[in-house]
mmCIF file of C-alpha atoms in Angstrom:
data_model
loop_
_atom_site.group_PDB
_atom_site.id
_atom_site.type_symbol
_atom_site.label_atom_id
_atom_site.label_comp_id
_atom_site.label_asym_id
_atom_site.label_seq_id
_atom_site.Cartn_x
_atom_site.Cartn_y
_atom_site.Cartn_z
ATOM 1 C CA UNK A 1 6.587 10.205 -17.305
ATOM 2 C CA UNK A 2 7.564 7.111 -15.352
ATOM 3 C CA UNK A 3 4.858 5.439 -13.384
ATOM 4 C CA UNK A 4 2.515 2.562 -12.810
ATOM 5 C CA UNK A 5 -0.772 2.385 -14.685
ATOM 6 C CA UNK A 6 -3.820 0.367 -13.828
ATOM 7 C CA UNK A 7 -6.772 -0.092 -16.130
ATOM 8 C CA UNK A 8 -9.653 0.167 -16.193
ATOM 9 C CA UNK A 9 -10.473 2.523 -13.325
ATOM 10 C CA UNK A 10 -13.934 1.013 -12.898
ATOM 11 C CA UNK A 11 -14.978 -2.504 -13.828
ATOM 12 C CA UNK A 12 -18.279 -4.271 -13.589
ATOM 13 C CA UNK A 13 -18.593 -8.020 -13.777
ATOM 14 C CA UNK A 14 -21.456 -10.442 -13.703
ATOM 15 C CA UNK A 15 -21.319 -13.237 -11.171
ATOM 16 C CA UNK A 16 -19.618 -16.329 -12.545
ATOM 17 C CA UNK A 17 -17.394 -14.458 -14.977
ATOM 18 C CA UNK A 18 -13.631 -14.139 -14.862
ATOM 19 C CA UNK A 19 -12.157 -10.670 -15.281
ATOM 20 C CA UNK A 20 -8.589 -9.466 -15.771
ATOM 21 C CA UNK A 21 -7.178 -6.261 -14.303
ATOM 22 C CA UNK A 22 -4.241 -4.675 -16.047
ATOM 23 C CA UNK A 23 -1.103 -3.287 -14.378
ATOM 24 C CA UNK A 24 1.807 -1.827 -16.350
ATOM 25 C CA UNK A 25 4.914 -0.054 -15.069
ATOM 26 C CA UNK A 26 7.735 1.725 -16.870
ATOM 27 C CA UNK A 27 9.888 2.238 -13.780
ATOM 28 C CA UNK A 28 12.117 -0.747 -14.583
ATOM 29 C CA UNK A 29 11.153 -2.310 -11.256
ATOM 30 C CA UNK A 30 11.666 -6.019 -10.757
ATOM 31 C CA UNK A 31 9.052 -6.504 -8.040
ATOM 32 C CA UNK A 32 5.314 -6.090 -8.558
ATOM 33 C CA UNK A 33 2.409 -6.610 -6.187
ATOM 34 C CA UNK A 34 -1.360 -6.856 -6.110
ATOM 35 C CA UNK A 35 -3.317 -5.717 -3.065
ATOM 36 C CA UNK A 36 -6.980 -5.741 -2.254
ATOM 37 C CA UNK A 37 -8.543 -2.948 -0.205
ATOM 38 C CA UNK A 38 -11.944 -3.210 1.459
ATOM 39 C CA UNK A 39 -13.670 -0.374 3.368
ATOM 40 C CA UNK A 40 -12.258 0.068 6.856
ATOM 41 C CA UNK A 41 -9.443 -2.363 6.213
ATOM 42 C CA UNK A 42 -5.844 -2.048 5.247
ATOM 43 C CA UNK A 43 -4.230 -3.392 2.123
ATOM 44 C CA UNK A 44 -4.078 -7.159 1.901
ATOM 45 C CA UNK A 45 -1.549 -8.869 -0.330
ATOM 46 C CA UNK A 46 -2.953 -11.115 -3.067
ATOM 47 C CA UNK A 47 0.120 -12.014 -5.123
ATOM 48 C CA UNK A 48 3.601 -10.670 -5.643
ATOM 49 C CA UNK A 49 6.380 -11.220 -8.135
ATOM 50 C CA UNK A 50 10.056 -10.532 -7.557
ATOM 51 C CA UNK A 51 11.172 -11.343 -11.078
ATOM 52 C CA UNK A 52 9.813 -12.226 -14.513
ATOM 53 C CA UNK A 53 8.215 -15.679 -14.779
ATOM 54 C CA UNK A 54 8.047 -16.070 -11.018
ATOM 55 C CA UNK A 55 5.348 -15.134 -8.504
ATOM 56 C CA UNK A 56 4.215 -16.099 -5.014
ATOM 57 C CA UNK A 57 0.887 -16.199 -3.234
ATOM 58 C CA UNK A 58 0.139 -13.551 -0.688
ATOM 59 C CA UNK A 59 -2.253 -13.752 2.223
ATOM 60 C CA UNK A 60 -5.485 -13.899 0.202
ATOM 61 C CA UNK A 61 -4.598 -15.609 -3.105
ATOM 62 C CA UNK A 62 -7.602 -17.918 -3.285
ATOM 63 C CA UNK A 63 -9.810 -17.133 -6.285
ATOM 64 C CA UNK A 64 -7.125 -15.056 -8.017
ATOM 65 C CA UNK A 65 -4.433 -15.804 -10.578
ATOM 66 C CA UNK A 66 -1.545 -13.794 -12.040
ATOM 67 C CA UNK A 67 1.123 -14.010 -14.699
ATOM 68 C CA UNK A 68 4.464 -12.264 -15.133
ATOM 69 C CA UNK A 69 5.572 -12.819 -18.693
ATOM 70 C CA UNK A 70 7.118 -9.366 -19.037
ATOM 71 C CA UNK A 71 8.912 -7.185 -16.527
ATOM 72 C CA UNK A 72 6.537 -4.310 -17.227
ATOM 73 C CA UNK A 73 3.266 -6.179 -16.818
ATOM 74 C CA UNK A 74 1.571 -8.066 -13.967
ATOM 75 C CA UNK A 75 -2.104 -8.738 -14.802
ATOM 76 C CA UNK A 76 -4.482 -10.061 -12.160
ATOM 77 C CA UNK A 77 -7.388 -12.350 -13.017
ATOM 78 C CA UNK A 78 -10.284 -12.470 -10.619
ATOM 79 C CA UNK A 79 -11.888 -15.833 -11.179
ATOM 80 C CA UNK A 80 -15.416 -17.009 -10.518
ATOM 81 C CA UNK A 81 -14.004 -18.925 -7.537
ATOM 82 C CA UNK A 82 -13.457 -15.662 -5.655
ATOM 83 C CA UNK A 83 -16.481 -15.510 -3.354
ATOM 84 C CA UNK A 84 -16.500 -11.792 -2.645
ATOM 85 C CA UNK A 85 -14.655 -10.000 -5.454
ATOM 86 C CA UNK A 86 -16.163 -6.530 -5.090
ATOM 87 C CA UNK A 87 -13.282 -4.382 -3.845
ATOM 88 C CA UNK A 88 -10.673 -1.786 -4.729
ATOM 89 C CA UNK A 89 -7.596 -3.406 -6.273
ATOM 90 C CA UNK A 90 -4.188 -1.790 -6.101
ATOM 91 C CA UNK A 91 -1.074 -2.707 -8.033
ATOM 92 C CA UNK A 92 2.382 -1.646 -6.870
ATOM 93 C CA UNK A 93 5.999 -2.055 -7.880
ATOM 94 C CA UNK A 94 9.355 -1.634 -6.206
ATOM 95 C CA UNK A 95 13.067 -2.041 -6.738
ATOM 96 C CA UNK A 96 14.536 -5.273 -5.403
ATOM 97 C CA UNK A 97 17.899 -5.652 -3.792
ATOM 98 C CA UNK A 98 19.577 -5.887 -0.445
ATOM 99 C CA UNK A 99 18.066 -2.586 0.685
ATOM 100 C CA UNK A 100 14.290 -2.188 0.790
ATOM 101 C CA UNK A 101 12.758 0.773 -0.929
ATOM 102 C CA UNK A 102 9.230 2.072 -1.114
ATOM 103 C CA UNK A 103 6.500 0.587 -3.248
ATOM 104 C CA UNK A 104 4.923 2.815 -5.890
ATOM 105 C CA UNK A 105 1.200 2.410 -6.396
ATOM 106 C CA UNK A 106 -1.139 2.728 -9.319
ATOM 107 C CA UNK A 107 -4.442 4.571 -9.053
ATOM 108 C CA UNK A 108 -6.443 1.427 -8.497
ATOM 109 C CA UNK A 109 -9.292 -0.456 -10.162
ATOM 110 C CA UNK A 110 -12.667 -0.576 -8.485
ATOM 111 C CA UNK A 111 -14.319 -3.888 -9.303
ATOM 112 C CA UNK A 112 -18.021 -4.357 -8.733
ATOM 113 C CA UNK A 113 -19.799 -7.656 -9.211
ATOM 114 C CA UNK A 114 -23.394 -7.229 -10.323
ATOM 115 C CA UNK B 1 0.555 -12.082 8.168
ATOM 116 C CA UNK B 2 2.142 -9.232 10.027
ATOM 117 C CA UNK B 3 0.219 -7.159 12.497
ATOM 118 C CA UNK B 4 0.458 -3.476 11.841
ATOM 119 C CA UNK B 5 -2.075 -1.367 13.650
ATOM 120 C CA UNK B 6 -2.992 2.232 14.158
ATOM 121 C CA UNK B 7 -4.083 3.552 17.532
ATOM 122 C CA UNK B 8 -6.789 5.914 16.256
ATOM 123 C CA UNK B 9 -8.975 5.191 13.253
ATOM 124 C CA UNK B 10 -10.031 8.856 12.885
ATOM 125 C CA UNK B 11 -8.400 12.149 13.731
ATOM 126 C CA UNK B 12 -9.771 15.677 13.374
ATOM 127 C CA UNK B 13 -7.525 18.718 13.675
ATOM 128 C CA UNK B 14 -7.904 22.439 13.151
ATOM 129 C CA UNK B 15 -6.184 23.934 10.167
ATOM 130 C CA UNK B 16 -2.781 25.196 11.191
ATOM 131 C CA UNK B 17 -2.403 22.797 14.108
ATOM 132 C CA UNK B 18 0.053 19.929 14.152
ATOM 133 C CA UNK B 19 -1.182 16.368 13.577
ATOM 134 C CA UNK B 20 0.234 13.193 15.051
ATOM 135 C CA UNK B 21 -0.714 9.806 13.663
ATOM 136 C CA UNK B 22 0.478 6.692 15.477
ATOM 137 C CA UNK B 23 1.218 3.158 14.393
ATOM 138 C CA UNK B 24 2.204 -0.007 16.231
ATOM 139 C CA UNK B 25 4.034 -2.839 14.553
ATOM 140 C CA UNK B 26 4.625 -6.337 15.809
ATOM 141 C CA UNK B 27 7.635 -7.765 13.997
ATOM 142 C CA UNK B 28 10.897 -6.797 15.638
ATOM 143 C CA UNK B 29 12.695 -7.993 12.497
ATOM 144 C CA UNK B 30 11.160 -5.168 10.443
ATOM 145 C CA UNK B 31 13.880 -2.812 9.357
ATOM 146 C CA UNK B 32 12.094 -0.470 6.995
ATOM 147 C CA UNK B 33 8.952 1.594 7.534
ATOM 148 C CA UNK B 34 6.924 3.802 5.262
ATOM 149 C CA UNK B 35 4.076 6.258 5.620
ATOM 150 C CA UNK B 36 1.582 6.584 2.782
ATOM 151 C CA UNK B 37 -1.229 9.060 2.146
ATOM 152 C CA UNK B 38 -4.328 7.899 0.312
ATOM 153 C CA UNK B 39 -6.981 10.259 -0.990
ATOM 154 C CA UNK B 40 -10.428 8.975 -1.744
ATOM 155 C CA UNK B 41 -10.558 6.736 -4.825
ATOM 156 C CA UNK B 42 -6.817 6.984 -5.460
ATOM 157 C CA UNK B 43 -3.753 4.865 -4.875
ATOM 158 C CA UNK B 44 -1.495 5.442 -1.852
ATOM 159 C CA UNK B 45 1.240 8.033 -2.237
ATOM 160 C CA UNK B 46 4.605 7.798 -0.539
ATOM 161 C CA UNK B 47 5.152 10.432 2.150
ATOM 162 C CA UNK B 48 8.267 9.484 4.044
ATOM 163 C CA UNK B 49 10.244 6.433 5.084
ATOM 164 C CA UNK B 50 12.659 5.474 7.834
ATOM 165 C CA UNK B 51 15.072 2.637 8.382
ATOM 166 C CA UNK B 52 15.630 0.873 11.667
ATOM 167 C CA UNK B 53 19.065 2.416 12.153
ATOM 168 C CA UNK B 54 17.382 5.798 12.617
ATOM 169 C CA UNK B 55 14.880 7.090 15.163
ATOM 170 C CA UNK B 56 13.830 10.285 13.414
ATOM 171 C CA UNK B 57 13.582 11.547 9.884
ATOM 172 C CA UNK B 58 12.241 14.839 8.618
ATOM 173 C CA UNK B 59 10.739 15.857 5.335
ATOM 174 C CA UNK B 60 8.827 18.872 4.188
ATOM 175 C CA UNK B 61 6.300 19.540 6.997
ATOM 176 C CA UNK B 62 6.447 15.859 8.026
ATOM 177 C CA UNK B 63 8.501 14.012 10.595
ATOM 178 C CA UNK B 64 8.571 10.293 11.259
ATOM 179 C CA UNK B 65 9.638 8.951 14.633
ATOM 180 C CA UNK B 66 10.582 5.343 15.244
ATOM 181 C CA UNK B 67 10.743 3.765 18.695
ATOM 182 C CA UNK B 68 12.064 0.252 18.274
ATOM 183 C CA UNK B 69 11.876 -0.493 21.993
ATOM 184 C CA UNK B 70 8.093 -0.358 21.990
ATOM 185 C CA UNK B 71 7.647 -1.028 18.268
ATOM 186 C CA UNK B 72 5.963 2.288 17.614
ATOM 187 C CA UNK B 73 5.984 4.596 14.639
ATOM 188 C CA UNK B 74 4.480 8.057 14.380
ATOM 189 C CA UNK B 75 3.905 10.620 11.666
ATOM 190 C CA UNK B 76 3.860 14.272 12.587
ATOM 191 C CA UNK B 77 2.432 16.796 10.156
ATOM 192 C CA UNK B 78 3.238 20.418 10.916
ATOM 193 C CA UNK B 79 0.773 23.236 10.221
ATOM 194 C CA UNK B 80 -1.891 20.876 8.901
ATOM 195 C CA UNK B 81 -3.695 22.085 5.789
ATOM 196 C CA UNK B 82 -7.049 21.090 4.234
ATOM 197 C CA UNK B 83 -5.125 19.261 1.503
ATOM 198 C CA UNK B 84 -3.726 16.961 4.164
ATOM 199 C CA UNK B 85 -7.171 15.419 4.705
ATOM 200 C CA UNK B 86 -6.797 11.778 3.687
ATOM 201 C CA UNK B 87 -6.249 8.290 5.063
ATOM 202 C CA UNK B 88 -2.718 7.654 6.291
ATOM 203 C CA UNK B 89 -1.202 4.182 6.334
ATOM 204 C CA UNK B 90 1.954 2.926 7.877
ATOM 205 C CA UNK B 91 3.714 -0.045 6.350
ATOM 206 C CA UNK B 92 6.483 -2.259 7.619
ATOM 207 C CA UNK B 93 8.882 -4.350 5.625
ATOM 208 C CA UNK B 94 10.391 -7.204 7.594
ATOM 209 C CA UNK B 95 12.073 -9.016 4.737
ATOM 210 C CA UNK B 96 12.611 -9.338 1.039
ATOM 211 C CA UNK B 97 10.595 -6.441 -0.354
ATOM 212 C CA UNK B 98 7.341 -7.507 1.268
ATOM 213 C CA UNK B 99 5.163 -4.810 2.771
ATOM 214 C CA UNK B 100 2.508 -5.105 5.453
ATOM 215 C CA UNK B 101 0.003 -2.320 5.944
ATOM 216 C CA UNK B 102 -2.094 -1.107 8.845
ATOM 217 C CA UNK B 103 -5.803 -0.340 8.614
ATOM 218 C CA UNK B 104 -5.228 3.392 8.226
ATOM 219 C CA UNK B 105 -6.147 6.580 10.083
ATOM 220 C CA UNK B 106 -8.558 9.026 8.511
ATOM 221 C CA UNK B 107 -7.369 12.596 9.037
ATOM 222 C CA UNK B 108 -9.886 15.416 8.691
ATOM 223 C CA UNK B 109 -8.674 19.008 8.720
ATOM 224 C CA UNK B 110 -11.242 21.508 9.947
ATOM 225 C CA UNK B 111 -10.918 24.914 8.245
#
């Protein structure tokens, strides 16, 4: 089945530690995105990538880093510089081109800092 | 960032009634709009989309209406069922495959 997979579903991290969230897609999509979702708020864009080896900061990139070495994979690292990392993280992908199409989402990773 | 807002944060409807969820957007350059459904602890699921050259689009039990004059988007769900209970987000795409999401409306269906 084609889709977008995030792992793990739940993640616990001690303060001061970096942690990497995985996102893999087999939809052959060029564009991939990372969003953060907090209770009562919408999705806020952290980083996005339109093509392999290229990515841009979103609205809340501080304290996060990404890489895009393969088309299928777009891991997100939450660094110790992120002041409030506890949140629900969503990865998405979409086709790129002259006509916009919908973004497909993974099932999310809930990160809790303890 | 873009401003995409929903008029009502919560909505309760009786099973079998129709539901209407509203959304305001701010960027007149947006030419593509999407409605997503998100169940608790899961990722958003695509429901229906509409492009700016249309003012209405229908799917199975859902209809999206777009009013570009007042920058307003609505989602109508016919014969609402308990399985429709979820948070509904609208998203706008003003350029280059970027998406901007509203805060969401929580729909509760009362049996």
